[in-house]
Amino acid sequence: MPDYHDDLRLAHVLADAADAATMARFKALDLKVETKPDMTPVSEADKSAEELVRGQLQRARPRDAILGEEYGIEGTGPRRWVIDPIDGTKNYVRGVPVWATLISLMEAAEGGYRPVVGVVSAPALGRRWWAAQGHGAYTGRSLTSATRLHVSKVSKLADASFAYSSLSGWEERGQLNGFLDLTREVWRTRAYGDFWPYMMVAEGSVDICAEPELSLWDMAATAIVVTEAGGTFTGLDGRPGPHSGNAAASNGLLHDELLSYLTQRY
C-alpha cells in the first residue's frame, strides 16, 4: 500500500499557511467581496489563500497538477491537488465561523481520479480533520496530537441524525418531497451546511448527510475523511467518490435508505 505520509504532512503545512491568511482577514471591516459569474461570492481571502497554497505546491510538488476553485486547473499528470480555499465563503463574509480550507491529493485510477489524502481545516472553530488512504481518519491539533475517527453504528433511520445545507437545491432538482419524507423519518435534523456535516458523519455525531449540488473541490477532501472513518461517500446516483456533482454521506449502515429517499421525485 502506498505511503502518503509525506503528502499528508505537506497538506498540513499548506493548511497552516491558509489558516494564517484567512484568519488574518476574518471579520475585517475592509474585506473586499466580489460576485462571480455563477452569482456566488468570492472574497480577497479566498483568492489570496489559494494563491498561497498554489505557490507552495509549485515549489514542493512541481510535477503535480493543481485544481482550485478560484483559478482552475494547472498542469497535467497522474497526481492532482484539489483546493477549496474557503468552503463556506458566505459564512466567512458574514462573520460566521463555520468555514474551512479543503485540501486534497487525488491520484489517477481506474474510473478516474480518486482522493488519497485530505485535510479539512476550520481555524475559526479551532478544528482540523484529515485522512490518508489506508491509514484512517483523524482529528486534532497536529499529526502527533490526534484522535482517530469512527462513524456511528446507528442502524435505524428513526434513530438517525440527518444534516443538510438548504431546501432550495432539493426543490430545484424536483426531489423536495423525498427530502421532506426523509426528515419526517429520522430522529433529528439540522442544517449545519458546507463541510461540517461530513466531518460530523466521520466523527459519529451525525449519521447521514447530503447536498444536491457540489463541485469536486467541495468534496474531494471530505470524501476521503468519511470513507477512512468507515463511512460511505457517494453521489446521489450511488457512484462512489466525489464525482457526481452532489453528495450523500453516511455511516454505511443507512446509505441505501438515504439514497432511496433522496432520489424520489415529484
CSV table of N, CA, C and O in Angstrom, one decimal, residues 7-120:
chain,number,residue,atom,x,y,z
A,7,ASP,N,3.0,13.4,1.8
A,7,ASP,CA,1.9,14.2,1.2
A,7,ASP,C,1.0,14.8,2.2
A,7,ASP,O,0.6,15.9,2.2
A,8,LEU,N,0.7,13.9,3.2
A,8,LEU,CA,-0.2,14.4,4.3
A,8,LEU,C,0.5,15.5,5.1
A,8,LEU,O,-0.2,16.5,5.5
A,9,ARG,N,1.8,15.3,5.4
A,9,ARG,CA,2.5,16.4,6.2
A,9,ARG,C,2.5,17.7,5.4
A,9,ARG,O,2.3,18.8,5.9
A,10,LEU,N,2.7,17.6,4.1
A,10,LEU,CA,2.7,18.8,3.2
A,10,LEU,C,1.3,19.4,3.3
A,10,LEU,O,1.2,20.6,3.4
A,11,ALA,N,0.2,18.6,3.2
A,11,ALA,CA,-1.1,19.2,3.2
A,11,ALA,C,-1.4,19.9,4.5
A,11,ALA,O,-2.0,21.0,4.5
A,12,HIS,N,-0.8,19.4,5.6
A,12,HIS,CA,-0.9,20.2,6.9
A,12,HIS,C,-0.2,21.5,6.9
A,12,HIS,O,-0.7,22.5,7.4
A,13,VAL,N,1.0,21.5,6.3
A,13,VAL,CA,1.8,22.7,6.1
A,13,VAL,C,1.0,23.7,5.3
A,13,VAL,O,0.9,24.9,5.6
A,14,LEU,N,0.4,23.3,4.2
A,14,LEU,CA,-0.4,24.1,3.4
A,14,LEU,C,-1.6,24.7,4.1
A,14,LEU,O,-2.0,25.9,4.0
A,15,ALA,N,-2.3,23.8,4.9
A,15,ALA,CA,-3.4,24.3,5.7
A,15,ALA,C,-3.0,25.3,6.8
A,15,ALA,O,-3.7,26.2,7.0
A,16,ASP,N,-1.8,25.1,7.4
A,16,ASP,CA,-1.3,26.1,8.3
A,16,ASP,C,-1.2,27.5,7.7
A,16,ASP,O,-1.6,28.5,8.3
A,17,ALA,N,-0.6,27.5,6.5
A,17,ALA,CA,-0.4,28.8,5.8
A,17,ALA,C,-1.8,29.4,5.4
A,17,ALA,O,-2.0,30.6,5.6
A,18,ALA,N,-2.7,28.5,4.9
A,18,ALA,CA,-4.0,29.1,4.5
A,18,ALA,C,-4.8,29.6,5.8
A,18,ALA,O,-5.4,30.6,5.7
A,19,ASP,N,-4.7,28.9,6.9
A,19,ASP,CA,-5.3,29.3,8.1
A,19,ASP,C,-4.9,30.7,8.6
A,19,ASP,O,-5.6,31.6,9.0
A,20,ALA,N,-3.6,30.9,8.5
A,20,ALA,CA,-3.0,32.2,8.9
A,20,ALA,C,-3.5,33.3,8.0
A,20,ALA,O,-3.9,34.4,8.5
A,21,ALA,N,-3.6,33.0,6.7
A,21,ALA,CA,-4.1,34.0,5.7
A,21,ALA,C,-5.6,34.3,5.9
A,21,ALA,O,-6.0,35.5,5.9
A,22,THR,N,-6.4,33.3,6.1
A,22,THR,CA,-7.8,33.5,6.2
A,22,THR,C,-8.2,34.1,7.5
A,22,THR,O,-9.1,35.0,7.6
A,23,MET,N,-7.6,33.7,8.6
A,23,MET,CA,-7.9,34.3,9.9
A,23,MET,C,-7.5,35.7,10.0
A,23,MET,O,-8.1,36.5,10.7
A,24,ALA,N,-6.4,36.1,9.3
A,24,ALA,CA,-6.0,37.5,9.3
A,24,ALA,C,-7.0,38.4,8.7
A,24,ALA,O,-7.0,39.6,9.1
A,25,ARG,N,-7.9,37.9,7.9
A,25,ARG,CA,-8.9,38.8,7.2
A,25,ARG,C,-10.3,38.5,7.7
A,25,ARG,O,-11.3,39.2,7.3
A,26,PHE,N,-10.5,37.5,8.6
A,26,PHE,CA,-11.8,37.1,9.0
A,26,PHE,C,-12.4,38.3,9.9
A,26,PHE,O,-11.7,38.7,10.8
A,27,LYS,N,-13.5,38.7,9.6
A,27,LYS,CA,-14.3,39.8,10.2
A,27,LYS,C,-13.6,41.2,10.0
A,27,LYS,O,-13.9,42.2,10.7
A,28,ALA,N,-12.7,41.3,9.0
A,28,ALA,CA,-12.1,42.6,8.7
A,28,ALA,C,-13.1,43.5,8.1
A,28,ALA,O,-13.9,43.1,7.2
A,29,LEU,N,-13.2,44.7,8.6
A,29,LEU,CA,-14.2,45.7,8.1
A,29,LEU,C,-14.0,46.1,6.7
A,29,LEU,O,-14.9,46.5,6.0
A,30,ASP,N,-12.7,46.0,6.2
A,30,ASP,CA,-12.4,46.4,4.8
A,30,ASP,C,-12.3,45.2,3.9
A,30,ASP,O,-11.7,45.3,2.8
A,31,LEU,N,-12.8,44.0,4.3
A,31,LEU,CA,-12.7,42.9,3.4
A,31,LEU,C,-13.4,43.1,2.1
A,31,LEU,O,-14.6,43.5,2.0
A,32,LYS,N,-12.7,42.8,1.0
A,32,LYS,CA,-13.3,43.0,-0.3
A,32,LYS,C,-14.0,41.8,-0.8
A,32,LYS,O,-13.4,40.7,-0.8
A,33,VAL,N,-15.3,41.9,-1.2
A,33,VAL,CA,-16.1,40.8,-1.7
A,33,VAL,C,-16.6,41.1,-3.1
A,33,VAL,O,-17.2,42.2,-3.3
A,34,GLU,N,-16.5,40.1,-4.0
A,34,GLU,CA,-17.0,40.3,-5.4
A,34,GLU,C,-18.0,39.2,-5.6
A,34,GLU,O,-18.1,38.2,-4.9
A,35,THR,N,-18.8,39.3,-6.7
A,35,THR,CA,-19.7,38.3,-7.1
A,35,THR,C,-19.2,37.7,-8.4
A,35,THR,O,-18.9,38.3,-9.4
A,36,LYS,N,-19.1,36.3,-8.4
A,36,LYS,CA,-18.6,35.6,-9.5
A,36,LYS,C,-19.7,35.4,-10.5
A,36,LYS,O,-20.9,35.7,-10.2
A,37,PRO,N,-19.4,35.0,-11.8
A,37,PRO,CA,-20.5,34.8,-12.8
A,37,PRO,C,-21.6,33.9,-12.4
A,37,PRO,O,-22.7,34.0,-12.9
A,38,ASP,N,-21.3,32.9,-11.5
A,38,ASP,CA,-22.4,32.0,-11.0
A,38,ASP,C,-23.2,32.6,-9.9
A,38,ASP,O,-23.9,31.9,-9.2
A,39,MET,N,-22.9,33.9,-9.6
A,39,MET,CA,-23.6,34.6,-8.6
A,39,MET,C,-23.3,34.2,-7.1
A,39,MET,O,-24.0,34.6,-6.2
A,40,THR,N,-22.2,33.5,-7.0
A,40,THR,CA,-21.7,33.2,-5.6
A,40,THR,C,-20.6,34.2,-5.2
A,40,THR,O,-19.9,34.8,-6.1
A,41,PRO,N,-20.4,34.5,-3.9
A,41,PRO,CA,-19.4,35.5,-3.5
A,41,PRO,C,-18.0,34.9,-3.5
A,41,PRO,O,-17.8,33.7,-3.3
A,42,VAL,N,-17.1,35.8,-3.7
A,42,VAL,CA,-15.6,35.4,-3.5
A,42,VAL,C,-15.0,36.6,-2.9
A,42,VAL,O,-15.2,37.8,-3.2
A,43,SER,N,-14.2,36.3,-1.8
A,43,SER,CA,-13.5,37.4,-1.1
A,43,SER,C,-12.1,37.4,-1.5
A,43,SER,O,-11.5,36.5,-2.1
A,44,GLU,N,-11.4,38.5,-1.1
A,44,GLU,CA,-10.0,38.6,-1.3
A,44,GLU,C,-9.3,37.5,-0.6
A,44,GLU,O,-8.2,37.1,-1.0
A,45,ALA,N,-9.8,37.1,0.5
A,45,ALA,CA,-9.2,36.0,1.3
A,45,ALA,C,-9.2,34.7,0.6
A,45,ALA,O,-8.3,33.9,0.6
A,46,ASP,N,-10.3,34.4,-0.2
A,46,ASP,CA,-10.4,33.2,-1.0
A,46,ASP,C,-9.2,33.2,-2.0
A,46,ASP,O,-8.5,32.2,-2.1
A,47,LYS,N,-9.1,34.3,-2.7
A,47,LYS,CA,-8.0,34.4,-3.7
A,47,LYS,C,-6.6,34.3,-3.1
A,47,LYS,O,-5.8,33.6,-3.6
A,48,SER,N,-6.4,35.0,-2.1
A,48,SER,CA,-5.0,35.1,-1.5
A,48,SER,C,-4.7,33.7,-0.9
A,48,SER,O,-3.5,33.3,-1.0
A,49,ALA,N,-5.6,33.0,-0.3
A,49,ALA,CA,-5.3,31.7,0.3
A,49,ALA,C,-5.0,30.7,-0.8
A,49,ALA,O,-4.1,29.9,-0.7
A,50,GLU,N,-5.8,30.7,-1.9
A,50,GLU,CA,-5.5,29.8,-3.0
A,50,GLU,C,-4.2,30.1,-3.6
A,50,GLU,O,-3.4,29.2,-4.0
A,51,GLU,N,-3.9,31.4,-3.8
A,51,GLU,CA,-2.6,31.8,-4.4
A,51,GLU,C,-1.4,31.3,-3.5
A,51,GLU,O,-0.4,30.8,-4.0
A,52,LEU,N,-1.6,31.4,-2.2
A,52,LEU,CA,-0.6,31.0,-1.3
A,52,LEU,C,-0.3,29.5,-1.4
A,52,LEU,O,0.8,29.0,-1.5
A,53,VAL,N,-1.4,28.7,-1.4
A,53,VAL,CA,-1.3,27.2,-1.5
A,53,VAL,C,-0.7,26.8,-2.8
A,53,VAL,O,0.2,25.9,-2.9
A,54,ARG,N,-1.1,27.4,-3.9
A,54,ARG,CA,-0.6,27.1,-5.2
A,54,ARG,C,0.9,27.4,-5.2
A,54,ARG,O,1.7,26.6,-5.8
A,55,GLY,N,1.3,28.5,-4.7
A,55,GLY,CA,2.7,28.8,-4.7
A,55,GLY,C,3.6,27.8,-4.0
A,55,GLY,O,4.7,27.4,-4.4
A,56,GLN,N,3.1,27.4,-2.8
A,56,GLN,CA,3.9,26.4,-2.0
A,56,GLN,C,3.9,25.0,-2.7
A,56,GLN,O,4.9,24.3,-2.7
A,57,LEU,N,2.8,24.7,-3.4
A,57,LEU,CA,2.7,23.4,-4.1
A,57,LEU,C,3.6,23.4,-5.3
A,57,LEU,O,4.3,22.4,-5.6
A,58,GLN,N,3.7,24.5,-6.0
A,58,GLN,CA,4.6,24.6,-7.2
A,58,GLN,C,6.0,24.5,-6.8
A,58,GLN,O,6.8,23.9,-7.6
A,59,ARG,N,6.4,24.9,-5.6
A,59,ARG,CA,7.8,24.7,-5.1
A,59,ARG,C,8.0,23.3,-4.6
A,59,ARG,O,9.1,22.7,-4.8
A,60,ALA,N,7.0,22.8,-3.8
A,60,ALA,CA,7.2,21.5,-3.2
A,60,ALA,C,6.9,20.3,-4.1
A,60,ALA,O,7.5,19.2,-3.9
A,61,ARG,N,5.9,20.4,-5.0
A,61,ARG,CA,5.5,19.3,-5.9
A,61,ARG,C,5.3,19.9,-7.3
A,61,ARG,O,4.2,19.9,-7.8
A,62,PRO,N,6.4,20.3,-7.9
A,62,PRO,CA,6.3,20.9,-9.2
A,62,PRO,C,5.8,20.0,-10.3
A,62,PRO,O,5.3,20.6,-11.3
A,63,ARG,N,5.8,18.8,-10.2
A,63,ARG,CA,5.3,17.8,-11.2
A,63,ARG,C,3.8,17.6,-11.1
A,63,ARG,O,3.2,17.0,-12.0
A,64,ASP,N,3.2,18.0,-9.9
A,64,ASP,CA,1.8,17.7,-9.7
A,64,ASP,C,0.9,18.8,-10.3
A,64,ASP,O,1.3,19.9,-10.3
A,65,ALA,N,-0.3,18.4,-10.8
A,65,ALA,CA,-1.3,19.3,-11.2
A,65,ALA,C,-2.0,19.9,-10.0
A,65,ALA,O,-2.0,19.4,-8.9
A,66,ILE,N,-2.6,21.1,-10.3
A,66,ILE,CA,-3.4,21.8,-9.2
A,66,ILE,C,-4.7,22.2,-9.8
A,66,ILE,O,-4.8,22.8,-10.8
A,67,LEU,N,-5.8,21.9,-9.1
A,67,LEU,CA,-7.1,22.3,-9.4
A,67,LEU,C,-7.7,23.1,-8.2
A,67,LEU,O,-7.7,22.6,-7.1
A,68,GLY,N,-8.0,24.4,-8.4
A,68,GLY,CA,-8.6,25.2,-7.4
A,68,GLY,C,-9.9,25.9,-7.8
A,68,GLY,O,-10.1,26.1,-9.0
A,69,GLU,N,-10.7,26.2,-6.8
A,69,GLU,CA,-12.0,26.8,-7.1
A,69,GLU,C,-11.8,28.2,-7.8
A,69,GLU,O,-12.6,28.5,-8.7
A,70,GLU,N,-10.8,28.9,-7.4
A,70,GLU,CA,-10.7,30.3,-7.9
A,70,GLU,C,-9.9,30.4,-9.2
A,70,GLU,O,-10.2,31.3,-10.0
A,71,TYR,N,-8.9,29.5,-9.4
A,71,TYR,CA,-8.0,29.7,-10.5
A,71,TYR,C,-7.9,28.5,-11.5
A,71,TYR,O,-7.1,28.5,-12.3
A,72,GLY,N,-8.8,27.5,-11.3
A,72,GLY,CA,-9.0,26.4,-12.2
A,72,GLY,C,-7.8,25.4,-12.2
A,72,GLY,O,-7.1,25.3,-11.2
A,73,ILE,N,-7.6,24.8,-13.3
A,73,ILE,CA,-6.6,23.7,-13.4
A,73,ILE,C,-5.3,24.2,-14.0
A,73,ILE,O,-5.3,25.0,-14.9
A,74,GLU,N,-4.2,23.7,-13.5
A,74,GLU,CA,-2.9,24.0,-13.9
A,74,GLU,C,-2.1,22.7,-13.9
A,74,GLU,O,-2.0,22.1,-12.8
A,75,GLY,N,-1.5,22.3,-15.0
A,75,GLY,CA,-0.6,21.1,-15.0
A,75,GLY,C,-1.4,19.9,-15.4
A,75,GLY,O,-2.6,19.9,-15.5
A,76,THR,N,-0.7,18.8,-15.7
A,76,THR,CA,-1.2,17.5,-16.0
A,76,THR,C,-0.5,16.4,-15.3
A,76,THR,O,0.5,16.7,-14.6
A,77,GLY,N,-1.0,15.2,-15.4
A,77,GLY,CA,-0.3,14.1,-14.7
A,77,GLY,C,-1.2,13.3,-13.9
A,77,GLY,O,-2.3,13.6,-13.7
A,78,PRO,N,-0.6,12.2,-13.3
A,78,PRO,CA,-1.4,11.3,-12.5
A,78,PRO,C,-1.8,11.8,-11.1
A,78,PRO,O,-2.6,11.1,-10.4
A,79,ARG,N,-1.1,12.8,-10.6
A,79,ARG,CA,-1.4,13.4,-9.3
A,79,ARG,C,-1.9,14.8,-9.4
A,79,ARG,O,-1.4,15.6,-10.2
A,80,ARG,N,-3.0,15.1,-8.7
A,80,ARG,CA,-3.6,16.4,-8.8
A,80,ARG,C,-4.1,16.8,-7.4
A,80,ARG,O,-4.8,16.1,-6.7
A,81,TRP,N,-3.6,18.0,-7.0
A,81,TRP,CA,-4.0,18.6,-5.7
A,81,TRP,C,-5.3,19.4,-6.0
A,81,TRP,O,-5.4,20.2,-7.0
A,82,VAL,N,-6.3,19.3,-5.2
A,82,VAL,CA,-7.6,19.9,-5.3
A,82,VAL,C,-7.8,20.8,-4.1
A,82,VAL,O,-7.7,20.4,-3.0
A,83,ILE,N,-8.1,22.1,-4.4
A,83,ILE,CA,-8.1,23.1,-3.3
A,83,ILE,C,-9.4,23.9,-3.3
A,83,ILE,O,-9.9,24.4,-4.4
A,84,ASP,N,-10.1,24.0,-2.2
A,84,ASP,CA,-11.1,25.0,-1.9
A,84,ASP,C,-10.6,25.9,-0.9
A,84,ASP,O,-10.5,25.5,0.3
A,85,PRO,N,-10.2,27.1,-1.2
A,85,PRO,CA,-9.5,28.0,-0.2
A,85,PRO,C,-10.4,28.3,0.9
A,85,PRO,O,-9.9,28.4,2.1
A,86,ILE,N,-11.7,28.6,0.7
A,86,ILE,CA,-12.7,28.8,1.8
A,86,ILE,C,-14.0,28.1,1.4
A,86,ILE,O,-14.7,28.6,0.5
A,87,ASP,N,-14.2,27.0,2.0
A,87,ASP,CA,-15.5,26.3,1.8
A,87,ASP,C,-16.5,26.9,2.8
A,87,ASP,O,-16.3,26.8,4.0
A,88,GLY,N,-17.5,27.7,2.4
A,88,GLY,CA,-18.4,28.4,3.3
A,88,GLY,C,-18.1,29.9,3.2
A,88,GLY,O,-18.1,30.6,4.2
A,89,THR,N,-17.8,30.4,2.0
A,89,THR,CA,-17.5,31.8,1.8
A,89,THR,C,-18.6,32.7,2.3
A,89,THR,O,-18.4,33.8,2.9
A,90,LYS,N,-19.9,32.3,2.1
A,90,LYS,CA,-21.0,33.1,2.6
A,90,LYS,C,-20.9,33.3,4.1
A,90,LYS,O,-21.3,34.4,4.6
A,91,ASN,N,-20.6,32.2,4.8
A,91,ASN,CA,-20.4,32.3,6.2
A,91,ASN,C,-19.2,33.3,6.6
A,91,ASN,O,-19.3,34.1,7.5
A,92,TYR,N,-18.1,33.1,5.9
A,92,TYR,CA,-16.9,33.8,6.1
A,92,TYR,C,-17.2,35.3,6.0
A,92,TYR,O,-16.8,36.1,6.9
A,93,VAL,N,-17.8,35.7,4.9
A,93,VAL,CA,-18.0,37.2,4.7
A,93,VAL,C,-19.0,37.8,5.7
A,93,VAL,O,-19.0,39.0,5.9
A,94,ARG,N,-19.8,37.0,6.3
A,94,ARG,CA,-20.8,37.5,7.3
A,94,ARG,C,-20.3,37.3,8.8
A,94,ARG,O,-21.0,37.6,9.7
A,95,GLY,N,-19.1,36.8,8.9
A,95,GLY,CA,-18.6,36.6,10.3
A,95,GLY,C,-19.0,35.3,11.0
A,95,GLY,O,-18.8,35.2,12.2
A,96,VAL,N,-19.6,34.4,10.3
A,96,VAL,CA,-20.0,33.1,10.9
A,96,VAL,C,-18.8,32.2,10.8
A,96,VAL,O,-18.1,32.0,9.8
A,97,PRO,N,-18.4,31.5,11.9
A,97,PRO,CA,-17.1,30.8,12.0
A,97,PRO,C,-17.1,29.5,11.3
A,97,PRO,O,-16.1,28.8,11.3
A,98,VAL,N,-18.2,29.0,10.7
A,98,VAL,CA,-18.3,27.7,10.0
A,98,VAL,C,-17.8,27.8,8.6
A,98,VAL,O,-18.6,28.0,7.7
A,99,TRP,N,-16.5,27.7,8.4
A,99,TRP,CA,-15.9,27.7,7.1
A,99,TRP,C,-14.6,27.0,7.2
A,99,TRP,O,-14.0,26.8,8.3
A,100,ALA,N,-14.0,26.5,6.1
A,100,ALA,CA,-12.8,25.7,6.2
A,100,ALA,C,-12.1,25.8,4.9
A,100,ALA,O,-12.6,26.0,3.8
A,101,THR,N,-10.8,25.5,5.0
A,101,THR,CA,-9.9,25.3,3.8
A,101,THR,C,-9.9,23.8,3.5
A,101,THR,O,-9.6,23.0,4.5
A,102,LEU,N,-10.2,23.4,2.3
A,102,LEU,CA,-10.2,21.9,1.9
A,102,LEU,C,-9.0,21.7,1.0
A,102,LEU,O,-8.9,22.3,-0.1
A,103,ILE,N,-8.2,20.7,1.3
A,103,ILE,CA,-7.0,20.4,0.5
A,103,ILE,C,-7.0,18.9,0.3
A,103,ILE,O,-7.0,18.1,1.3
A,104,SER,N,-6.9,18.5,-0.9
A,104,SER,CA,-6.9,17.0,-1.2
A,104,SER,C,-5.9,16.7,-2.3
A,104,SER,O,-5.7,17.5,-3.2
A,105,LEU,N,-5.3,15.6,-2.2
A,105,LEU,CA,-4.5,15.0,-3.3
A,105,LEU,C,-5.2,13.9,-3.9
A,105,LEU,O,-5.7,13.0,-3.2
A,106,MET,N,-5.4,13.9,-5.2
A,106,MET,CA,-6.1,12.9,-6.0
A,106,MET,C,-5.1,12.2,-6.9
A,106,MET,O,-4.2,12.9,-7.5
A,107,GLU,N,-5.3,10.9,-7.1
A,107,GLU,CA,-4.4,10.2,-8.0
A,107,GLU,C,-5.2,9.5,-9.1
A,107,GLU,O,-6.4,9.0,-8.8
A,108,ALA,N,-4.7,9.4,-10.3
A,108,ALA,CA,-5.4,8.7,-11.4
A,108,ALA,C,-5.5,7.2,-11.0
A,108,ALA,O,-4.6,6.6,-10.5
A,109,ALA,N,-6.7,6.7,-11.3
A,109,ALA,CA,-7.0,5.3,-11.0
A,109,ALA,C,-8.1,4.9,-12.0
A,109,ALA,O,-8.6,5.7,-12.8
A,110,GLU,N,-8.4,3.6,-12.0
A,110,GLU,CA,-9.4,3.1,-12.9
A,110,GLU,C,-10.7,3.8,-12.7
A,110,GLU,O,-11.2,3.8,-11.5
A,111,GLY,N,-11.3,4.4,-13.7
A,111,GLY,CA,-12.6,5.1,-13.5
A,111,GLY,C,-12.4,6.5,-13.2
A,111,GLY,O,-13.4,7.2,-13.0
A,112,GLY,N,-11.2,7.0,-13.1
A,112,GLY,CA,-10.9,8.5,-12.9
A,112,GLY,C,-10.1,8.7,-11.6
A,112,GLY,O,-9.6,7.8,-11.0
A,113,TYR,N,-9.9,10.0,-11.3
A,113,TYR,CA,-9.1,10.3,-10.1
A,113,TYR,C,-9.8,10.0,-8.8
A,113,TYR,O,-11.0,10.1,-8.7
A,114,ARG,N,-9.0,9.6,-7.8
A,114,ARG,CA,-9.6,9.3,-6.5
A,114,ARG,C,-8.8,10.0,-5.5
A,114,ARG,O,-7.6,10.1,-5.6
A,115,PRO,N,-9.5,10.5,-4.4
A,115,PRO,CA,-8.7,11.2,-3.3
A,115,PRO,C,-7.9,10.2,-2.5
A,115,PRO,O,-8.4,9.1,-2.1
A,116,VAL,N,-6.7,10.5,-2.2
A,116,VAL,CA,-5.8,9.6,-1.4
A,116,VAL,C,-5.4,10.4,-0.2
A,116,VAL,O,-4.9,9.7,0.8
A,117,VAL,N,-5.5,11.7,-0.1
A,117,VAL,CA,-5.1,12.5,1.1
A,117,VAL,C,-6.1,13.6,1.1
A,117,VAL,O,-6.6,14.2,0.1
A,118,GLY,N,-6.6,13.9,2.3
A,118,GLY,CA,-7.5,15.0,2.5
A,118,GLY,C,-7.3,15.7,3.9
A,118,GLY,O,-7.1,15.0,4.9
A,119,VAL,N,-7.3,17.0,3.9
A,119,VAL,CA,-7.2,17.8,5.1
A,119,VAL,C,-8.4,18.9,5.0
A,119,VAL,O,-8.5,19.5,4.0
A,120,VAL,N,-9.1,19.0,6.1
A,120,VAL,CA,-10.2,19.9,6.3
A,120,VAL,C,-9.8,20.8,7.5
A,120,VAL,O,-9.8,20.2,8.6
